[in-house]
Short mmCIF file of C-alpha atoms and ligand atoms in Angstrom, two decimals:
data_model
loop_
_atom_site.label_atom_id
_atom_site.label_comp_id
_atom_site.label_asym_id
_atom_site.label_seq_id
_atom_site.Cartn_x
_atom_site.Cartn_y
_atom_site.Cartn_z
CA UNK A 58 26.08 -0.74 52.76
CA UNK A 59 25.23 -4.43 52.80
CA UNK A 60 27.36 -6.83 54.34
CA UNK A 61 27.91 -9.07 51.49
CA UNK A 62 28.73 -8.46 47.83
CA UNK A 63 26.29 -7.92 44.97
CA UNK A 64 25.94 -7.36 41.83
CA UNK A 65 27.17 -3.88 42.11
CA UNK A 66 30.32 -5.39 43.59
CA UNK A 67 30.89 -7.26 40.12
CA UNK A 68 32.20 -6.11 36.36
CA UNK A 69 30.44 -8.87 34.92
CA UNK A 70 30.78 -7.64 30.86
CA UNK A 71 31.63 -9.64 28.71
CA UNK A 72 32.38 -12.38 31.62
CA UNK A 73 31.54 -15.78 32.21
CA UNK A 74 29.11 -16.00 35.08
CA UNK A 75 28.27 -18.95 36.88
CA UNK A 76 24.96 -18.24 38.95
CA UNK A 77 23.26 -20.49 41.64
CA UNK A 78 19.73 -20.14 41.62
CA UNK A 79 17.54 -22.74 43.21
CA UNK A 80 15.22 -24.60 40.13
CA UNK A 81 14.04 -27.32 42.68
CA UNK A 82 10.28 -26.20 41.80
CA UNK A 83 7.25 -28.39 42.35
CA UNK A 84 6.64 -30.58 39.22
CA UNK A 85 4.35 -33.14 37.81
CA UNK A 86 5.44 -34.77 34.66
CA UNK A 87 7.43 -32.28 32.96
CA UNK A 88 5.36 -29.57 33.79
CA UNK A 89 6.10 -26.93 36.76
CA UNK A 90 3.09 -26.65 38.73
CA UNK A 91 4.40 -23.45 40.82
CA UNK A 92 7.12 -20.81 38.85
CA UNK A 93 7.42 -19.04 42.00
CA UNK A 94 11.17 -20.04 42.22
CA UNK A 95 11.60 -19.39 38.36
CA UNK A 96 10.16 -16.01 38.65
CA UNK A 97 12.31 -14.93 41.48
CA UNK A 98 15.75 -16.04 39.40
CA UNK A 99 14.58 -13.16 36.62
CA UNK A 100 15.70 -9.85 37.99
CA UNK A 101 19.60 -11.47 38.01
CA UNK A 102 19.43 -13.45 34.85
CA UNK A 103 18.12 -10.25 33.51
CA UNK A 104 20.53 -7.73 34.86
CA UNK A 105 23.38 -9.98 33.62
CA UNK A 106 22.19 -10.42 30.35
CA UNK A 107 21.69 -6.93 30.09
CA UNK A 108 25.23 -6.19 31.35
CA UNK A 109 26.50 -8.47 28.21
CA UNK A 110 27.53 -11.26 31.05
CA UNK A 111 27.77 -14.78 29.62
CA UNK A 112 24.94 -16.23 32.12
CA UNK A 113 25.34 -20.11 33.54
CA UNK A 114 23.02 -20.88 35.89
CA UNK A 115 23.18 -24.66 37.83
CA UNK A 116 20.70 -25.91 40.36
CA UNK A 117 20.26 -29.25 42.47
CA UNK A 118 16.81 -30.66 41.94
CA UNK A 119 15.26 -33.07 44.11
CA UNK A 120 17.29 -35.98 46.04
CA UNK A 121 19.45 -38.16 43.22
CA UNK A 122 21.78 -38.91 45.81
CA UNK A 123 24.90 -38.07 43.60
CA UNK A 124 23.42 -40.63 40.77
CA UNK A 125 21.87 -39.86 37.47
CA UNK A 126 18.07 -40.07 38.32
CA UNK A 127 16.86 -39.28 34.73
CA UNK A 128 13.09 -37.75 36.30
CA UNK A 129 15.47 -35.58 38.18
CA UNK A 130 17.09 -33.80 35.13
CA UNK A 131 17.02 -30.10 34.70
CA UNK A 132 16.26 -30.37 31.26
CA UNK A 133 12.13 -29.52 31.58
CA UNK A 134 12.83 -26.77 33.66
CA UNK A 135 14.95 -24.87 31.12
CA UNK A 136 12.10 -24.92 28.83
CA UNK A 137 9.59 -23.54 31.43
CA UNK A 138 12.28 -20.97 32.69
CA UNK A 139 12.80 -19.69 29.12
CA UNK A 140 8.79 -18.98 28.95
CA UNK A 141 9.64 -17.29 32.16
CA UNK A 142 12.57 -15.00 31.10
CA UNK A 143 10.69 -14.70 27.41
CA UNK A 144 14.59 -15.07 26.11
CA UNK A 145 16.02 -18.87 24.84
CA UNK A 146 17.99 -20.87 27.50
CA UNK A 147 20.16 -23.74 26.25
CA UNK A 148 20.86 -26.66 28.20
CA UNK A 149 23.16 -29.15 28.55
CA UNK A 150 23.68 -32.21 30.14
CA UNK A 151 26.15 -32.41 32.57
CA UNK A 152 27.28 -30.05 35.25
CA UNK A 153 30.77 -30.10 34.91
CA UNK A 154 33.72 -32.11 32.60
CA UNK A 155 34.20 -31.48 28.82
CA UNK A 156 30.41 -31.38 27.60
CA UNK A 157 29.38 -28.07 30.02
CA UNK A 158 32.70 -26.42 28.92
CA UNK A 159 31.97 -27.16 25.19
CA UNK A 160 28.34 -25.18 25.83
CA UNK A 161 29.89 -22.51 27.84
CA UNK A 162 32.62 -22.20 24.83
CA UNK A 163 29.91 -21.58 22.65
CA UNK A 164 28.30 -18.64 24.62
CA UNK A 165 27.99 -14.82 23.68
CA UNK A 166 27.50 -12.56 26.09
CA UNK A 167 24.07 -12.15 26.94
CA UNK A 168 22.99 -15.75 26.45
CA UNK A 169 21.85 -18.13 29.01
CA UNK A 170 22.69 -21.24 29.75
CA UNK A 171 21.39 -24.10 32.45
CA UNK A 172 23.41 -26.85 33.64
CA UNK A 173 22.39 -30.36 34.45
CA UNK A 174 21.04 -31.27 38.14
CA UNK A 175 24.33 -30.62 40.32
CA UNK A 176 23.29 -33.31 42.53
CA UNK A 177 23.99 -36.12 39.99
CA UNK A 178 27.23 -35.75 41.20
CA UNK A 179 28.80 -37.14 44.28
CA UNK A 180 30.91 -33.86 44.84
CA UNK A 181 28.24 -31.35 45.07
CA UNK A 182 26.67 -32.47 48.65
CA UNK A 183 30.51 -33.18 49.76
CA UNK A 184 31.36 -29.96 49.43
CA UNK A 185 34.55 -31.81 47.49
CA UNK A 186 37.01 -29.22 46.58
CA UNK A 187 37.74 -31.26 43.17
CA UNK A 188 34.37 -30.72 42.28
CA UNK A 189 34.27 -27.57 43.26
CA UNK A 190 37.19 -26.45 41.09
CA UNK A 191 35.40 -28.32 38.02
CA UNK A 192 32.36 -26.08 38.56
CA UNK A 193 34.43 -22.73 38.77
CA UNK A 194 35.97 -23.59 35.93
CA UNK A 195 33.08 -22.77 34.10
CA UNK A 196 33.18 -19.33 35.21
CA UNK A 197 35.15 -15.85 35.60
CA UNK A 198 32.44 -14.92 38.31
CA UNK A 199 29.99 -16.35 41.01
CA UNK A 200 26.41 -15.31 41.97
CA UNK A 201 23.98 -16.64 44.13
CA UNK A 202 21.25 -16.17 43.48
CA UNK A 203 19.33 -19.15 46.05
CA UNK A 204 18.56 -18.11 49.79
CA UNK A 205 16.46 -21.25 50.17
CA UNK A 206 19.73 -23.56 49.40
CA UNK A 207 22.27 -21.38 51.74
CA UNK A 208 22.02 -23.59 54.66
CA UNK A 209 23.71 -26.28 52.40
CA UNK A 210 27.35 -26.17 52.70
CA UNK A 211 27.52 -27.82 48.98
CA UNK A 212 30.10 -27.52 45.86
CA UNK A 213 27.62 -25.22 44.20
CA UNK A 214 26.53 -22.64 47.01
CA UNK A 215 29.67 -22.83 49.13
CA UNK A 216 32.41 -24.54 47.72
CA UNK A 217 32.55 -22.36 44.60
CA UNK A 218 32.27 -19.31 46.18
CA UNK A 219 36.00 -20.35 47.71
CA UNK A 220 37.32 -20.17 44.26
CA UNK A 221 35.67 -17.18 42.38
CA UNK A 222 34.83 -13.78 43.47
CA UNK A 223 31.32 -14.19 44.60
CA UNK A 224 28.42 -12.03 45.29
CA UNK A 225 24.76 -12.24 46.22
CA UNK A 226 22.19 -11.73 43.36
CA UNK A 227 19.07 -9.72 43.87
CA UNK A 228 17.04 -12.46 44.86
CA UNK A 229 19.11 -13.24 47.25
CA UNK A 230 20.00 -9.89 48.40
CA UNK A 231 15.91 -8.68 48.86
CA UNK A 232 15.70 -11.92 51.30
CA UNK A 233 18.91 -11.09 53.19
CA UNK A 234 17.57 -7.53 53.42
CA UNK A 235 13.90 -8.29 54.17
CA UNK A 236 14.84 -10.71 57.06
CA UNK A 237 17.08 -8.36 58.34
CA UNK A 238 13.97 -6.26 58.22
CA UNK A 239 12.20 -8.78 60.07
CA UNK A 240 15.10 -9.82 62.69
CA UNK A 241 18.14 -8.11 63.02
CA UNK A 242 16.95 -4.21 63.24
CA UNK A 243 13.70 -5.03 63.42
CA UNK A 244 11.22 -1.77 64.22
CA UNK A 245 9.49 -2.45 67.36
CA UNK A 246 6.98 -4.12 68.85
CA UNK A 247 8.10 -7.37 66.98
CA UNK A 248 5.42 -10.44 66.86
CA UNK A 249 6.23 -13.77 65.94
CA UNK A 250 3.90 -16.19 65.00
CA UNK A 251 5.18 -20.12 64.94
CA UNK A 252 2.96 -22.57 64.08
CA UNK A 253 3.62 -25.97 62.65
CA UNK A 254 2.33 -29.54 64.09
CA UNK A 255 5.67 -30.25 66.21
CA UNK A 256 7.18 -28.61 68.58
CA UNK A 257 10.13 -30.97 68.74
CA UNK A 258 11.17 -29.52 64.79
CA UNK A 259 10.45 -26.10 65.84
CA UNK A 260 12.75 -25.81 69.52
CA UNK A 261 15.87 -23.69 68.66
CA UNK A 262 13.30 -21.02 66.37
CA UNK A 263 11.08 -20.54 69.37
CA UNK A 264 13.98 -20.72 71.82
CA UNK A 265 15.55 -17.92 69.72
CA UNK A 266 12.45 -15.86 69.07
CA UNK A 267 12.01 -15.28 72.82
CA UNK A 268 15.16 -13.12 73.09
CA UNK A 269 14.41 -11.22 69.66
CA UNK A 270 10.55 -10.63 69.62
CA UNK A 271 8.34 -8.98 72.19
CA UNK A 272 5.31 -11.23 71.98
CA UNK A 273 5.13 -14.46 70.29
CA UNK A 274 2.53 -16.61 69.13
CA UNK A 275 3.00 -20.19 69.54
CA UNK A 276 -0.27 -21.78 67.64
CA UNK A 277 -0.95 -25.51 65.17
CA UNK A 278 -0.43 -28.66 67.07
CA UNK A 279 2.74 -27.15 68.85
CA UNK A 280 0.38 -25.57 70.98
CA UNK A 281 -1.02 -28.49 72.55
CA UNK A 282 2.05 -29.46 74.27
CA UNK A 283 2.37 -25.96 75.60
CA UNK A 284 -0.51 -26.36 77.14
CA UNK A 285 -0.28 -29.95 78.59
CA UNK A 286 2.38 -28.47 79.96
CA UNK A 287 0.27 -25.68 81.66
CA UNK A 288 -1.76 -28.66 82.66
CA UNK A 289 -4.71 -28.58 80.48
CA UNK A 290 -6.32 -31.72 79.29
CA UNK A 291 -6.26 -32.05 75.86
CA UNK A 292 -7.83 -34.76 74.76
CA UNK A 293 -6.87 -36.89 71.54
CA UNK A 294 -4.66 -33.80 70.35
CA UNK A 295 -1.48 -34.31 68.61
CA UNK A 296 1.27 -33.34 71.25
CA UNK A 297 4.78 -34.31 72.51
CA UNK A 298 4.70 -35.27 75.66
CA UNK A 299 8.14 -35.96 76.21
CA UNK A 300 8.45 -32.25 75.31
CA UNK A 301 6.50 -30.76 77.79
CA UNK A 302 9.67 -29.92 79.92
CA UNK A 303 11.07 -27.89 76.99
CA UNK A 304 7.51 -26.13 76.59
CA UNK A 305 8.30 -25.13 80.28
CA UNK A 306 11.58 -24.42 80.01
CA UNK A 307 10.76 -22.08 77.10
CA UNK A 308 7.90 -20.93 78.81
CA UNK A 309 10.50 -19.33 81.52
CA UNK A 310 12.35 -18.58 79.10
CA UNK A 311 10.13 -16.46 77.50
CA UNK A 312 9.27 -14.58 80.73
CA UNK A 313 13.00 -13.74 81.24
CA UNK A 314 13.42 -12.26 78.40
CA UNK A 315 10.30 -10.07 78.69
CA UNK A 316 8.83 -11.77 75.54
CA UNK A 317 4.93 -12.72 75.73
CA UNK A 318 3.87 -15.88 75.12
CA UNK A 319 0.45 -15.83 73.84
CA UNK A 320 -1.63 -19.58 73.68
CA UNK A 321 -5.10 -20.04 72.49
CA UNK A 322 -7.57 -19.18 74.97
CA UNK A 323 -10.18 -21.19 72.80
CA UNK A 324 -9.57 -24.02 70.72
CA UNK A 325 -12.10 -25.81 67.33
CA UNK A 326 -12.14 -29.59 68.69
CA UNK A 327 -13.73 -32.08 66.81
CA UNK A 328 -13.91 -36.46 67.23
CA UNK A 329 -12.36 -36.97 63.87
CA UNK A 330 -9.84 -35.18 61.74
CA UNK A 331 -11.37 -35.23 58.56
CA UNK A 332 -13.14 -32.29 56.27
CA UNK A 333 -15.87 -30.94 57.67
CA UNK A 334 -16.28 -32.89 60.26
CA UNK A 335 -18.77 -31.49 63.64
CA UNK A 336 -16.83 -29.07 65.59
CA UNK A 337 -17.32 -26.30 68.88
CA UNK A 338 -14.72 -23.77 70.36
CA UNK A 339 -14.51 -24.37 73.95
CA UNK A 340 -11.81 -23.53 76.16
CA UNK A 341 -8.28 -25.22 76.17
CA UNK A 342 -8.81 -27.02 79.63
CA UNK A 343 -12.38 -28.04 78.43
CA UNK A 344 -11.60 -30.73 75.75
CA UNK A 345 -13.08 -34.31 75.96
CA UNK A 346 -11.35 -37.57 76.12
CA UNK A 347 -12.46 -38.71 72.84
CA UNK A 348 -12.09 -34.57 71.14
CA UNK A 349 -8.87 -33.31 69.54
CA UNK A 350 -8.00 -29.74 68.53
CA UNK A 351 -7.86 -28.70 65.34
CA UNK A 352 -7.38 -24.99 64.95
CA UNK A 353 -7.18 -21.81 67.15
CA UNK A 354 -10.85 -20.78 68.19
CA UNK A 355 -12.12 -17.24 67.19
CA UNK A 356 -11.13 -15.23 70.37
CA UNK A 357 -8.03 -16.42 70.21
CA UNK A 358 -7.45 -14.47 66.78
CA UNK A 359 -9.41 -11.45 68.09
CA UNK A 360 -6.76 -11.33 71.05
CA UNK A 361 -3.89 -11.47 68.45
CA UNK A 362 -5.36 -9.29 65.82
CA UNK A 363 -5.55 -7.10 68.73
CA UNK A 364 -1.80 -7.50 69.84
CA UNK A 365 -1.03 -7.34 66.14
CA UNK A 366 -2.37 -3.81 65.51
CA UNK A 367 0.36 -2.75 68.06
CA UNK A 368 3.20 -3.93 67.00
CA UNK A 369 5.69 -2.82 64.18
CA UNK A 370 6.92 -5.82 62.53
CA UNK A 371 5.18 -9.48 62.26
CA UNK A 372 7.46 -13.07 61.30
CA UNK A 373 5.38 -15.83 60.70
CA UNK A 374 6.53 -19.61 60.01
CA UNK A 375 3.83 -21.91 59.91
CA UNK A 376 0.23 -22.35 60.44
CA UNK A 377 -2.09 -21.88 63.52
CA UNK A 378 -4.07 -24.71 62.67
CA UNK A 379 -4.63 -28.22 60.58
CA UNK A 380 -4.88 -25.64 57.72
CA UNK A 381 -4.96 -28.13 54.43
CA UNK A 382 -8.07 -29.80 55.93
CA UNK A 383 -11.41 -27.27 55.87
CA UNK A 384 -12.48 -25.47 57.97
CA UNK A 385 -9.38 -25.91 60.31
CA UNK A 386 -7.69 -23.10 58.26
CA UNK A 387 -9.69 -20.53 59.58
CA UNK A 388 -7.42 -18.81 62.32
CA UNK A 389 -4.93 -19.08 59.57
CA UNK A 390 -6.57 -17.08 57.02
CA UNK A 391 -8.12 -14.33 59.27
CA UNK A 392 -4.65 -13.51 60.82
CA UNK A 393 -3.17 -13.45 57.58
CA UNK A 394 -6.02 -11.42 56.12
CA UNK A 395 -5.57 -8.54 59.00
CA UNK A 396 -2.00 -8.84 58.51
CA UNK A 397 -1.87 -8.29 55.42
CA UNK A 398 -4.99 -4.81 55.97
CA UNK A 399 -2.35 -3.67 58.56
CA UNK A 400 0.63 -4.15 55.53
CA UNK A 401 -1.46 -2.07 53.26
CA UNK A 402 -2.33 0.52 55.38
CA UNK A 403 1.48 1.06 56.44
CA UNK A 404 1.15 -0.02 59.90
CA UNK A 405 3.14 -3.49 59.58
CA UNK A 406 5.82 -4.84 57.88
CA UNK A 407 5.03 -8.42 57.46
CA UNK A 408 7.36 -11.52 56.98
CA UNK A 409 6.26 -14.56 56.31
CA UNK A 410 8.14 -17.92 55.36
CA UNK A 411 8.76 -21.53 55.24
CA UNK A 412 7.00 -24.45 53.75
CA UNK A 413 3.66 -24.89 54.73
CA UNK A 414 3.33 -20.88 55.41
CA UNK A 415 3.77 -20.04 51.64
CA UNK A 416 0.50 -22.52 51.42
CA UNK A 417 -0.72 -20.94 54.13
CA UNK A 418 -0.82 -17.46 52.89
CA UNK A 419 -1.58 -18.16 49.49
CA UNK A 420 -4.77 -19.85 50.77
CA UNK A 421 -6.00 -16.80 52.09
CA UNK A 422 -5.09 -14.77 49.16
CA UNK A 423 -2.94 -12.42 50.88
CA UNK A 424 0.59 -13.39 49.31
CA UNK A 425 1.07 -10.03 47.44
CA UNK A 426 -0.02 -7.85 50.26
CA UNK A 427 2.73 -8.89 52.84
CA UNK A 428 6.23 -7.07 52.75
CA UNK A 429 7.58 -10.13 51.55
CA UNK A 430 7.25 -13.82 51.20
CA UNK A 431 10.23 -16.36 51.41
CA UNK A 432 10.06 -19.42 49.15
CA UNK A 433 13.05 -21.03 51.29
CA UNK A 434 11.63 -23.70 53.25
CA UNK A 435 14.42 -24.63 55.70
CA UNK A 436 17.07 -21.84 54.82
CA UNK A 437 14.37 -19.39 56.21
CA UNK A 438 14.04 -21.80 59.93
CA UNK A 439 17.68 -22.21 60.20
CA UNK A 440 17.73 -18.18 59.74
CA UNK A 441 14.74 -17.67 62.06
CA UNK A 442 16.96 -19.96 64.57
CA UNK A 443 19.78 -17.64 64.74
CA UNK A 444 22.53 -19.87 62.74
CA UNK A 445 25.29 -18.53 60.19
CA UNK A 446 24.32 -20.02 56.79
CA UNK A 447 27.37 -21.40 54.76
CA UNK A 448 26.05 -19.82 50.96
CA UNK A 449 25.26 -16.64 53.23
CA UNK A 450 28.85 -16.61 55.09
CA UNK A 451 30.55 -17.13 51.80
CA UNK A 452 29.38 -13.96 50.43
CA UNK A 453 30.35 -11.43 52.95
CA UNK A 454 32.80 -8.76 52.81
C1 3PG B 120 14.22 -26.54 49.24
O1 3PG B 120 13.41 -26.88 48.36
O2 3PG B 120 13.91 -26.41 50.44
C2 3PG B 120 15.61 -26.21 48.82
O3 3PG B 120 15.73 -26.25 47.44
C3 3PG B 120 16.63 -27.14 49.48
O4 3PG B 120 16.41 -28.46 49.08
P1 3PG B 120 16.97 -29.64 49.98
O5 3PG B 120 16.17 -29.64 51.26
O6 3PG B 120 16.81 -30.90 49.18
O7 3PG B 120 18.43 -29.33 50.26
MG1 MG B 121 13.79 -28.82 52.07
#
């Protein structure tokens, strides 16, 4: 029994369904350079159309600011999503008023129809209840369909959801299952890995990881302050300084809760940050003024591959290193590679999520071997951090 509806919950034949899915893919031009986010709509658009639902979906896309930005219109992405779904998908030009209702009038059931960017108007990032009750009036049901838009308290993933009865779709639902996987009846040992250059974005995830995982990895330029703050000279590296009484404080932290911190006992440093620049692994404490550090050095991933193989379950947000410029994705890419051996073999359930950790993975070709990749950027921190998500909270029981 999940805790929130879904599509089981629903009688959706014959009905007009409004879904939420999140269409705020990576473009250039017209053209979608990553369907990632298309392909992951598919199971519900599918279910419903085979149910005989009258399917509406509406996304935001981009930032318009609740203006018509015409490069921000939905319109391109209906075309690539119906090469996605293999099945036509009309389109119309508004989100709400007289137009969307004409173009839901004219729906059968099992046709599919996209509405215009919700964020051309004012009402959607409100939350405005008037807007709100335009949307629903498009629909007999609501789905949502877009974990990586739940921690947006808008008209289209909360404020609906108010108005119709609502339930998660099965995009949404394998996320909301899988990170329960991952944090909320986790199997044990748990290791989290948090990377990322700044500590400073990162505080309430690691705070909160230290009471929920047994050994956590703190790696990419967030590491640096962690170990100023263990005293080390470090050089040119990126690091904050001012945060080095959090580091502490979480460093404590950690040790209360019985959760092991684990820094890089070797470090890639290098005079330049550029690609391919002259590097050598030394020790943490044993960077030069004029060095910085770029990546976690090789020991340093044989000690965590180690931990790794003894533990149950493995999160991972963000990378251990300046992974986009070569070869300071290395660490990266060799944990991800023997996570994703350890997935194979049954050993590990891996999670893995956020922005740059999607790149991350993908660069070391390893994607399809973990348990399951999140596209949600900061829906998937702001879960990681312990908070309630409004699109989430709307759909419980
Ligand atoms: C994302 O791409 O992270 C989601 O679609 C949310 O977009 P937003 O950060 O503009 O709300
Ligand atoms: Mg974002």
């Amino acid at each position: 029994m999940t805790a929130f509806h879904t599509l089981d919950d629903l009688d959706v034949a014959g009905k007009r369904v409004l879904v939420r899915v999140d269409f705020n893919v990576p473009m250039e031009g017209a053209r979608v350079t990553d369907t990632t986010r298309l392909d992951r709509a598919v199971p519900t658009v599918r279910e419903l159309i085979d149910r005989n639902a009258k399917v509406i979906l509406m996304s935001h896309f981009g930032r318009p600011k609740g203006a018509r930005v015409p490069e921000m219109s939905l319109r391109p992405v209906a075309e690539a999503f119906e090469g996605v779904l293999g099945r036509p998908v009309a389109f119309v030009d508004d989100a709400v008023g007289d137009n969307a209702e004409a173009a839901v009038e004219a729906l059968s059931a099992g046709d599919v129809l996209l509405l215009e960017n919700t964020r051309f108007y004012p009402g959607e990032e409100k939350n405005d209840a008037e807007f709100s009750k335009q949307l629903a009036a498009l629909g007999d049901l609501y789905v949502n369909d877009a974990f990586s838009a739940a921690h947006r308290a808008h008209g289209s993933t909360e404020g609906v959801a108010q108005i119709l009865p609502s339930a998660a779709g099965r995009s949404m639902q394998r996320e909301l299952d899988y990170l329960a996987l991952a944090l909320a009846a986790p199997e044990r040992p748990v290791m989290a890995v948090v990377g990322g250059a700044k500590v400073s974005t990162k505080l309430d995830v690691l705070e909160h990881l230290t009471a929920k995982a047994d050994k956590l990895v703190v790696g990419g330029g967030m590491a640096n302050t962690f170990l100023l703050a263990l005293g080390a000279e470090i050089g040119k590296s990126l690091a904050e300084a001012d945060l080095v009484p959090t580091a502490k404080a979480i460093l404590e932290k950690a040790k209360a809760e019985g959760c092991e911190l684990l820094l890089p006992k070797d470090v890639v440093v290098a005079k330049e940050f550029a690609p391919n620049p002259e590097t050598r692994v030394c020790a943490p404490d044993d960077v030069a003024a004029d060095e910085m550090i770029l990546d976690v050095g090789p020991d340093s991933v044989d000690h965590y591959a180690e931990e790794l193989e003894s533990c149950k379950t493995l999160l991972w947000n963000g990378p251990l290193g300046a992974f986009e410029t070569p070869p300071f994705q290395t660490a990266t890419v060799e944990l991800a590679k023997f996570a994703a051996k350890l997935t194979l073999e049954e050993k590990l359930t891996s999670i893995a999520g956020g922005g740059d950790t999607v790149a991350a993975v993908n660069m070391a070709g390893v994607a399809d071997d973990f348990t399951y990749v999140s596209t949600a950027g900061g829906a998937f921190l702001e879960y990681m951090e312990g908070k309630a998500l409004p699109g989430v909270e709307a759909l419980k029981k």
